[in-house]
CSV table of C-alpha atoms and ligand atoms in Angstrom, one decimal:
chain,number,residue,atom,x,y,z
Y,1,VAL,CA,-108.4,-2.9,-26.7
Y,2,ASP,CA,-105.8,-3.0,-23.6
Y,3,ASP,CA,-102.1,-3.2,-23.1
Y,4,PHE,CA,-101.7,-5.4,-26.1
Y,5,ALA,CA,-102.0,-2.5,-28.6
Y,6,LYS,CA,-98.8,-1.4,-26.9
Y,7,ASP,CA,-96.8,-4.3,-27.9
Y,8,ARG,CA,-95.0,-3.4,-31.2
Y,9,ARG,CA,-94.7,-7.1,-32.4
Y,10,PRO,CA,-97.9,-7.8,-34.7
Y,11,LEU,CA,-100.5,-10.2,-33.0
Y,12,ARG,CA,-100.5,-13.7,-34.1
Y,13,ILE,CA,-103.3,-16.3,-33.9
Y,14,ALA,CA,-100.9,-18.1,-31.4
Y,15,ASP,CA,-101.3,-15.0,-29.2
Y,16,ILE,CA,-105.2,-15.2,-29.1
Y,17,ALA,CA,-105.1,-19.0,-28.7
Y,18,ALA,CA,-102.9,-18.6,-25.7
Y,19,MET,CA,-105.2,-16.0,-24.2
Y,20,ALA,CA,-108.3,-17.9,-24.6
Y,21,GLY,CA,-106.8,-21.2,-23.6
Y,22,VAL,CA,-107.6,-22.9,-26.6
Y,23,SER,CA,-105.5,-24.2,-29.9
Y,24,THR,CA,-104.7,-22.2,-32.9
Y,25,ALA,CA,-106.9,-24.6,-34.7
Y,26,THR,CA,-109.8,-23.7,-32.3
Y,27,VAL,CA,-109.3,-19.7,-32.8
Y,28,SER,CA,-109.3,-20.3,-36.8
Y,29,ARG,CA,-112.7,-22.2,-36.4
Y,30,ALA,CA,-114.0,-19.2,-34.1
Y,31,LEU,CA,-113.2,-16.9,-36.9
Y,32,THR,CA,-114.3,-18.9,-39.9
Y,33,SER,CA,-117.4,-21.2,-38.6
Y,34,PRO,CA,-118.2,-20.0,-35.1
Y,35,GLU,CA,-121.3,-22.1,-35.2
Y,36,LYS,CA,-119.1,-25.2,-34.7
Y,37,LEU,CA,-117.7,-24.2,-31.4
Y,38,ARG,CA,-119.2,-24.7,-28.0
Y,39,ALA,CA,-120.8,-21.2,-26.8
Y,40,GLY,CA,-118.1,-21.2,-23.8
Y,41,THR,CA,-115.1,-21.7,-26.0
Y,42,LEU,CA,-116.4,-19.1,-28.7
Y,43,ALA,CA,-117.1,-16.5,-25.8
Y,44,ARG,CA,-113.5,-17.1,-24.7
Y,45,VAL,CA,-112.0,-16.4,-28.1
Y,46,ASN,CA,-114.3,-13.8,-28.7
Y,47,GLU,CA,-113.4,-11.8,-25.7
Y,48,ALA,CA,-109.6,-12.4,-26.5
Y,49,VAL,CA,-110.2,-10.9,-29.9
Y,50,ALA,CA,-112.1,-7.9,-28.3
Y,51,ARG,CA,-109.3,-7.3,-25.9
Y,52,THR,CA,-106.3,-7.5,-28.2
Y,53,GLY,CA,-108.2,-5.7,-31.4
Y,54,TYR,CA,-106.9,-8.6,-33.3
Y,55,THR,CA,-107.6,-8.9,-37.0
Y,56,PRO,CA,-106.8,-12.2,-38.8
Y,57,ASN,CA,-104.4,-11.8,-41.5
Y,58,LEU,CA,-107.0,-11.8,-44.4
Y,59,ALA,CA,-104.6,-11.6,-47.3
Y,60,ALA,CA,-102.6,-14.8,-46.4
Y,61,ARG,CA,-106.2,-16.6,-45.9
Y,62,VAL,CA,-107.3,-15.5,-49.2
Y,63,LEU,CA,-104.1,-16.6,-50.7
Y,64,ARG,CA,-104.2,-19.9,-49.0
Y,65,ALA,CA,-107.7,-20.4,-50.2
Y,66,ARG,CA,-106.2,-20.1,-53.8
Y,67,ARG,CA,-104.3,-23.5,-54.3
Y,68,THR,CA,-100.9,-23.1,-55.5
Y,69,MET,CA,-100.3,-26.7,-56.2
Y,70,VAL,CA,-96.8,-26.2,-54.8
Y,71,VAL,CA,-95.2,-28.1,-51.7
Y,72,LEU,CA,-92.2,-26.9,-50.0
Y,73,VAL,CA,-89.7,-29.4,-48.9
Y,74,VAL,CA,-87.5,-28.5,-46.0
Y,75,VAL,CA,-84.1,-30.4,-45.7
Y,76,PRO,CA,-81.4,-29.9,-43.3
Y,77,ASP,CA,-78.3,-30.4,-45.9
Y,78,ILE,CA,-78.8,-30.8,-49.3
Y,79,ALA,CA,-75.2,-31.8,-49.7
Y,80,ASN,CA,-76.0,-34.9,-47.8
Y,81,PRO,CA,-76.4,-37.8,-50.5
Y,82,PHE,CA,-78.9,-39.6,-48.1
Y,83,PHE,CA,-81.7,-37.3,-49.4
Y,84,SER,CA,-81.4,-37.8,-53.0
Y,85,ASP,CA,-83.6,-41.1,-52.9
Y,86,VAL,CA,-86.1,-39.4,-50.4
Y,87,LEU,CA,-86.7,-36.4,-52.6
Y,88,ARG,CA,-87.1,-39.1,-55.6
Y,89,GLY,CA,-90.1,-40.9,-53.7
Y,90,ILE,CA,-91.3,-37.4,-52.9
Y,91,ASP,CA,-91.4,-36.2,-56.3
Y,92,GLU,CA,-93.1,-39.6,-57.4
Y,93,SER,CA,-96.0,-39.0,-55.0
Y,94,LEU,CA,-96.3,-35.3,-55.3
Y,95,SER,CA,-96.2,-35.3,-59.3
Y,96,GLY,CA,-98.4,-37.9,-59.5
Y,97,ALA,CA,-100.9,-35.9,-57.5
Y,98,GLY,CA,-100.2,-32.8,-59.8
Y,99,TYR,CA,-98.0,-31.0,-57.3
Y,100,GLY,CA,-94.5,-29.5,-57.9
Y,101,TRP,CA,-92.1,-28.8,-55.1
Y,102,LEU,CA,-89.6,-26.6,-54.1
Y,103,ILE,CA,-86.5,-27.1,-51.7
Y,104,GLY,CA,-85.8,-25.4,-48.6
Y,105,ASN,CA,-82.2,-25.9,-47.5
Y,106,LEU,CA,-82.5,-24.8,-43.7
Y,107,GLY,CA,-78.9,-25.9,-42.4
Y,108,ASN,CA,-78.6,-23.8,-39.2
Y,109,SER,CA,-79.3,-20.5,-41.2
Y,110,ARG,CA,-81.5,-18.2,-39.4
Y,111,GLU,CA,-81.9,-16.5,-43.1
Y,112,LYS,CA,-83.0,-19.7,-44.5
Y,113,ALA,CA,-85.6,-20.0,-41.5
Y,114,GLN,CA,-86.9,-16.6,-42.2
Y,115,GLU,CA,-87.2,-17.4,-46.2
Y,116,ILE,CA,-89.1,-20.5,-45.2
Y,117,VAL,CA,-91.5,-18.7,-42.8
Y,118,ASP,CA,-92.0,-15.9,-45.3
Y,119,ILE,CA,-92.7,-18.3,-48.3
Y,120,VAL,CA,-95.5,-20.3,-45.9
Y,121,GLN,CA,-96.9,-17.1,-44.8
Y,122,SER,CA,-97.5,-15.5,-48.0
Y,123,GLY,CA,-99.4,-18.6,-49.2
Y,124,GLN,CA,-96.9,-19.7,-51.9
Y,125,VAL,CA,-97.1,-23.5,-51.2
Y,126,ASP,CA,-100.2,-25.7,-50.3
Y,127,GLY,CA,-98.2,-27.8,-47.9
Y,128,VAL,CA,-94.8,-28.3,-46.1
Y,129,LEU,CA,-92.8,-31.7,-45.8
Y,130,LEU,CA,-90.4,-31.1,-43.0
Y,131,LEU,CA,-87.4,-33.5,-43.0
Y,132,ASN,CA,-85.3,-31.6,-40.7
Y,133,GLY,CA,-86.5,-32.8,-37.2
Y,134,SER,CA,-88.1,-29.4,-36.1
Y,135,ILE,CA,-90.7,-26.8,-37.0
Y,136,PRO,CA,-89.0,-23.8,-38.8
Y,137,GLU,CA,-89.7,-20.5,-37.0
Y,138,TYR,CA,-88.2,-17.0,-37.3
Y,139,ASP,CA,-88.7,-14.1,-35.0
Y,140,GLY,CA,-91.6,-15.6,-33.1
Y,141,ARG,CA,-93.3,-16.7,-36.1
Y,142,SER,CA,-93.8,-20.5,-36.4
Y,143,LEU,CA,-95.2,-22.6,-39.4
Y,144,SER,CA,-97.2,-24.4,-36.9
Y,145,SER,CA,-99.3,-21.3,-36.4
Y,146,LEU,CA,-99.7,-20.5,-40.0
Y,147,GLY,CA,-102.5,-23.2,-40.6
Y,148,VAL,CA,-100.3,-25.2,-43.5
Y,149,PRO,CA,-100.6,-28.9,-43.6
Y,150,MET,CA,-97.3,-30.5,-42.7
Y,151,VAL,CA,-95.9,-34.0,-42.4
Y,152,ALA,CA,-92.6,-34.7,-40.8
Y,153,VAL,CA,-90.5,-37.2,-42.8
Y,154,CYS,CA,-87.2,-39.0,-41.8
Y,155,GLU,CA,-86.6,-37.1,-38.6
Y,156,ALA,CA,-89.6,-37.3,-36.0
Y,157,ILE,CA,-90.9,-34.2,-34.3
Y,158,PRO,CA,-91.9,-35.4,-30.9
Y,159,GLY,CA,-95.3,-33.9,-29.9
Y,160,ALA,CA,-96.1,-32.4,-33.2
Y,161,ASP,CA,-99.7,-32.7,-34.0
Y,162,PHE,CA,-99.4,-33.6,-37.9
Y,163,PRO,CA,-98.5,-37.1,-39.3
Y,164,GLN,CA,-94.8,-38.5,-39.3
Y,165,VAL,CA,-92.9,-41.0,-41.4
Y,166,GLU,CA,-89.6,-42.2,-39.7
Y,167,ALA,CA,-87.4,-45.2,-40.0
Y,168,GLN,CA,-87.2,-47.7,-37.2
Y,169,ASN,CA,-83.7,-46.2,-36.2
Y,170,LEU,CA,-83.6,-47.7,-32.7
Y,171,GLU,CA,-84.3,-51.2,-33.7
Y,172,ALA,CA,-82.0,-51.0,-36.6
Y,173,ALA,CA,-79.0,-49.6,-34.6
Y,174,ARG,CA,-79.9,-52.6,-32.2
Y,175,GLU,CA,-79.6,-54.9,-35.0
Y,176,GLY,CA,-76.2,-53.2,-36.1
Y,177,ALA,CA,-74.7,-53.4,-32.9
Y,178,VAL,CA,-75.8,-57.2,-32.4
Y,179,HIS,CA,-74.1,-57.9,-35.6
Y,180,LEU,CA,-70.8,-56.5,-34.4
Y,181,LEU,CA,-70.9,-58.3,-31.1
Y,182,SER,CA,-71.9,-61.8,-33.0
Y,183,LEU,CA,-68.5,-61.3,-35.0
Y,184,GLY,CA,-66.8,-61.2,-31.3
Y,185,HIS,CA,-66.2,-57.5,-31.1
Y,186,ARG,CA,-66.2,-56.3,-27.5
Y,187,ARG,CA,-63.8,-53.3,-28.0
Y,188,LEU,CA,-66.3,-50.9,-29.7
Y,189,ALA,CA,-66.6,-47.3,-30.6
Y,190,TYR,CA,-69.6,-45.1,-31.6
Y,191,LEU,CA,-69.3,-42.3,-34.0
Y,192,ALA,CA,-72.3,-40.0,-33.0
Y,193,GLY,CA,-74.4,-37.8,-35.3
Y,194,PRO,CA,-75.1,-34.0,-34.4
Y,195,SER,CA,-75.7,-33.7,-30.7
Y,196,GLY,CA,-79.5,-33.2,-29.8
Y,197,ASN,CA,-80.6,-34.8,-33.3
Y,198,ILE,CA,-83.1,-37.2,-32.8
Y,199,LEU,CA,-81.7,-39.7,-35.3
Y,200,GLU,CA,-78.7,-39.4,-33.2
Y,201,GLN,CA,-80.6,-40.3,-30.0
Y,202,GLN,CA,-82.7,-43.0,-31.6
Y,203,ARG,CA,-79.3,-44.9,-33.0
Y,204,ARG,CA,-77.2,-44.5,-30.0
Y,205,ALA,CA,-79.9,-45.8,-27.7
Y,206,GLY,CA,-80.4,-48.8,-29.8
Y,207,PHE,CA,-76.7,-49.3,-29.9
Y,208,CYS,CA,-76.4,-49.2,-26.2
Y,209,GLU,CA,-79.4,-51.2,-25.6
Y,210,ALA,CA,-77.7,-54.1,-27.4
Y,211,LEU,CA,-74.1,-53.6,-25.7
Y,212,VAL,CA,-75.8,-53.5,-22.3
Y,213,ALA,CA,-78.0,-56.6,-23.1
Y,214,ALA,CA,-74.8,-58.4,-24.0
Y,215,GLY,CA,-73.1,-57.6,-20.9
Y,216,VAL,CA,-70.7,-55.0,-22.5
Y,217,ALA,CA,-69.8,-52.1,-20.0
Y,218,LEU,CA,-70.8,-48.6,-21.7
Y,219,ARG,CA,-67.7,-47.0,-20.1
Y,220,SER,CA,-65.4,-49.1,-22.4
Y,221,VAL,CA,-67.2,-47.7,-25.4
Y,222,ARG,CA,-64.9,-45.0,-27.3
Y,223,PHE,CA,-67.8,-42.4,-28.4
Y,224,TYR,CA,-66.6,-40.0,-31.1
Y,225,PRO,CA,-68.4,-36.7,-31.7
Y,226,GLY,CA,-69.9,-36.2,-35.2
Y,227,ASP,CA,-72.0,-34.4,-37.4
Y,228,PHE,CA,-73.1,-36.7,-40.3
Y,229,THR,CA,-70.3,-35.7,-42.6
Y,230,PHE,CA,-67.3,-37.2,-44.3
Y,231,ALA,CA,-65.1,-34.7,-42.3
Y,232,ALA,CA,-66.4,-35.9,-39.0
Y,233,GLY,CA,-65.6,-39.6,-39.8
Y,234,ARG,CA,-61.9,-38.5,-41.0
Y,235,ALA,CA,-61.6,-36.3,-37.7
Y,236,ALA,CA,-62.6,-39.6,-35.8
Y,237,ALA,CA,-60.2,-41.7,-37.7
Y,238,THR,CA,-57.3,-39.3,-36.5
Y,239,GLY,CA,-58.2,-39.9,-32.9
Y,240,PHE,CA,-58.4,-43.7,-33.4
Y,241,LEU,CA,-55.2,-43.8,-35.0
Y,242,ALA,CA,-53.6,-42.1,-32.1
Y,243,ALA,CA,-55.1,-44.4,-29.5
Y,244,THR,CA,-52.6,-46.8,-27.9
Y,245,VAL,CA,-55.2,-49.5,-27.4
Y,246,ARG,CA,-57.7,-49.4,-30.4
Y,247,PRO,CA,-61.5,-50.7,-30.6
Y,248,THR,CA,-61.7,-53.4,-33.2
Y,249,ALA,CA,-64.8,-52.3,-34.5
Y,250,LEU,CA,-66.9,-48.8,-35.2
Y,251,PHE,CA,-70.5,-48.2,-35.1
Y,252,ALA,CA,-70.9,-44.8,-37.2
Y,253,ALA,CA,-74.3,-43.3,-37.0
Y,254,ASN,CA,-74.5,-42.6,-40.8
Y,255,ASP,CA,-72.8,-43.9,-43.9
Y,256,GLU,CA,-70.9,-40.5,-44.9
Y,257,MET,CA,-69.0,-40.6,-41.4
Y,258,ALA,CA,-68.4,-44.1,-41.9
Y,259,ILE,CA,-67.0,-43.6,-45.3
Y,260,GLY,CA,-64.8,-40.7,-44.0
Y,261,PHE,CA,-63.4,-43.1,-41.3
Y,262,LEU,CA,-62.7,-45.8,-43.7
Y,263,LYS,CA,-60.8,-44.0,-46.2
Y,264,THR,CA,-58.7,-42.4,-43.5
Y,265,VAL,CA,-57.8,-45.6,-41.7
Y,266,ARG,CA,-57.0,-47.4,-45.0
Y,267,THR,CA,-54.9,-44.6,-46.4
Y,268,ALA,CA,-53.1,-45.1,-42.8
Y,269,GLY,CA,-52.3,-48.5,-43.8
Y,270,LEU,CA,-54.7,-50.6,-41.6
Y,271,ALA,CA,-56.9,-53.0,-42.9
Y,272,VAL,CA,-60.8,-53.0,-42.8
Y,273,PRO,CA,-62.1,-55.4,-41.3
Y,274,GLY,CA,-58.8,-57.1,-40.4
Y,275,ASP,CA,-57.9,-54.2,-38.0
Y,276,ILE,CA,-61.1,-52.6,-37.4
Y,277,SER,CA,-64.4,-53.4,-38.6
Y,278,ILE,CA,-66.7,-50.4,-39.6
Y,279,LEU,CA,-70.6,-50.4,-40.0
Y,280,GLY,CA,-72.5,-47.4,-41.1
Y,281,PHE,CA,-76.2,-46.5,-41.3
Y,282,ASP,CA,-78.2,-45.3,-44.1
Y,283,GLY,CA,-77.5,-47.4,-47.2
Y,284,ILE,CA,-76.6,-44.5,-49.6
Y,285,ALA,CA,-75.5,-45.7,-53.1
Y,286,PHE,CA,-71.9,-44.9,-52.5
Y,287,ALA,CA,-71.6,-47.3,-49.3
Y,288,ASP,CA,-71.6,-50.4,-52.0
Y,289,PHE,CA,-68.8,-48.6,-54.1
Y,290,VAL,CA,-66.2,-48.2,-51.3
Y,291,GLU,CA,-63.5,-50.8,-50.8
Y,292,PRO,CA,-64.2,-52.7,-49.0
Y,293,THR,CA,-67.9,-52.6,-49.3
Y,294,LEU,CA,-69.6,-51.0,-46.2
Y,295,THR,CA,-71.7,-52.9,-44.1
Y,296,THR,CA,-74.6,-50.9,-43.2
Y,297,LEU,CA,-78.3,-50.3,-42.2
Y,298,ARG,CA,-80.4,-49.6,-45.3
Y,299,GLN,CA,-82.8,-46.9,-44.6
Y,300,PRO,CA,-85.9,-47.3,-47.1
Y,301,ARG,CA,-85.3,-43.8,-48.4
Y,302,GLN,CA,-87.7,-43.8,-51.5
Y,303,ALA,CA,-90.4,-45.3,-49.4
Y,304,LEU,CA,-89.9,-42.8,-46.5
Y,305,GLY,CA,-90.3,-39.9,-49.1
Y,306,GLN,CA,-93.2,-41.6,-51.1
Y,307,ALA,CA,-95.3,-42.2,-47.9
Y,308,GLY,CA,-94.6,-38.8,-46.2
Y,309,ALA,CA,-95.6,-37.1,-49.7
Y,310,SER,CA,-99.0,-39.3,-49.8
Y,311,LEU,CA,-100.0,-38.4,-46.4
Y,312,LEU,CA,-99.4,-34.6,-47.2
Y,313,VAL,CA,-101.5,-34.8,-50.2
Y,314,LYS,CA,-104.1,-36.2,-48.4
Y,315,ALA,CA,-103.9,-33.6,-45.8
Y,316,MET,CA,-103.9,-30.9,-48.4
Y,317,THR,CA,-106.9,-32.2,-50.3
Y,318,GLY,CA,-108.8,-32.9,-46.9
Y,319,VAL,CA,-108.8,-36.8,-47.1
Y,320,PRO,CA,-108.8,-38.1,-43.5
Y,321,VAL,CA,-105.4,-39.5,-42.3
Y,322,THR,CA,-106.2,-42.7,-40.2
Y,323,ALA,CA,-104.7,-43.3,-36.9
Y,324,ALA,CA,-102.4,-46.1,-38.3
Y,325,GLU,CA,-101.0,-43.4,-40.9
Y,326,ALA,CA,-100.5,-40.7,-38.3
Y,327,HIS,CA,-97.1,-42.2,-37.2
Y,328,ILE,CA,-95.6,-44.7,-39.7
Y,329,ARG,CA,-92.4,-46.4,-38.7
Y,330,LEU,CA,-90.6,-48.1,-41.8
Y,331,PRO,CA,-88.0,-51.2,-41.0
Y,332,VAL,CA,-84.4,-50.7,-41.8
Y,333,PRO,CA,-82.6,-54.1,-42.8
Y,334,LEU,CA,-79.1,-54.7,-42.3
Y,335,LEU,CA,-76.9,-55.3,-45.2
Y,336,ALA,CA,-73.9,-57.3,-44.3
Y,337,ARG,CA,-71.1,-56.4,-46.7
Y,338,ALA,CA,-67.1,-56.6,-46.6
Y,339,SER,CA,-66.4,-54.0,-43.9
Y,340,THR,CA,-67.1,-56.1,-41.1
Y,341,GLY,CA,-65.6,-59.5,-39.8
Y,342,PRO,CA,-64.6,-61.1,-36.9
Y,343,ALA,CA,-62.8,-59.4,-33.8
Y,344,SER,CA,-59.2,-59.6,-34.6
Y,345,ASP,CA,-58.5,-59.9,-30.7
Y,346,GLY,CA,-61.3,-62.5,-30.3
Y,347,GLY,CA,-63.3,-60.2,-28.1
Y,348,GLN,CA,-60.7,-60.8,-25.2
Y,349,HIS,CA,-59.4,-57.2,-24.6
Y,350,ARG,CA,-60.8,-54.1,-22.9
Y,351,ILE,CA,-60.3,-50.6,-23.7
Y,352,ARG,CA,-58.1,-49.0,-21.1
M,1,LIG,O1,-80.9,-36.5,-41.9
M,1,LIG,C1,-81.4,-37.4,-42.5
M,1,LIG,C2,-80.2,-38.3,-42.7
M,1,LIG,O2,-79.0,-37.8,-42.6
M,1,LIG,C3,-80.1,-39.4,-41.6
M,1,LIG,O3,-80.9,-40.5,-41.7
M,1,LIG,C4,-78.7,-39.5,-41.1
M,1,LIG,O4,-78.5,-40.9,-41.6
M,1,LIG,C5,-78.3,-38.4,-42.0
M,1,LIG,O5,-77.3,-39.2,-43.2
C-alpha cells in the first residue's frame, strides 16, 4: 500500500478506475466476475487494488443485492407545476411494475445533494430518475460511481452513459418563434430560463435559429434574464413596461414566467395580444386558465415520465435497452391560443 493510504478521503471505485485507466463498471466486474475480463485489464485493476489497499464497500453491495422496490426521483424544484404530470406518468409506470418511489427536491441545496447521495449509497433505492439535468454529487461522491441504474428525464445530461428521455426543445422553440414571426412580429423579446440550464440553451437556440432564418437581427432582440419562476416573469415585465420602444411579442422559455409577465402587463393596463403577444413553453394546466389563454408549446409531460420510468424498470430488472430507447426525444406541439395575435406595428419598427 503506497501513498494512497495517507490520503484521508476514503477510496472510491472511481479512484481505482482512474488509476487503472478503465471504467468503474470494469472495476466492478473485476471484483465480482474477473473471468469476464481480458487478462491485461484484470491485471491493471488488480495492481491498482493492491497498491491502494482498496476494499469494496461490501455493505453497500449486499444491501444493493436485496431489492427495495423503491425508486428515487430527483427534481430541481417541486414547486414548479410542470412536474405534476411528469410525476403522474412516472407513478403509472412504476406502480404498474410494483415499485414505489420517493422524491428528492434538489434545488441548489448542498444538504439535499448529500441526502440524495446518502440514500443511494446506503442501498435504499433500486434506481434513480434524474429530472434535474445533472448527476448529484457531494463531497466527491457522485451517484454515477455507485452502480445504481439511472435514467435522465426532461433535462438531458450530455455525455451521460445511461438512457435519456427528453422533449424536442429546440425544434419546438423554433416553431414557437416562427408562429410569432408569421403574425408579423419583428420586435421580439426572449425571457430566459436559468443560465447554464440545458433547456434554456436548447430553447434559446431554436428561437434564435428561427429569427436568423427569417432575417431578423439578433441584436434587435431584448433578452430578459429569468429562472423559470413567476417572479422572473414579473421582473421582466417591469423592465418591459419601462422601455421607451417596446417589443411587440415575447417568447418566454416557460409558462410560469409567461404567466407572471402576462399578469403584470395586464395589471399595468396593456392589452394582450393587442400591445404585446406572449408565448410560453410547457403547456401546464394553468396556461389554459389565464386571461387571455396562453399560447404555448405543450410538452408531453405524462409521456416523458412514463417513458423514463419504463426504461428505468428495464434497467433495474436487467432487460436490455435498445439503441433507439437509449435517447428518446418526444415532439412538442404548438397550442395557438388567445395570447398571441398580429403585430400592432405591422412588423415595421426596430428596437433602438
Ligand atoms: O425543468 C423542467 C421544466 O421546468 C422545464 O421544462 C421548464 O420549462 C421548467 O418549467
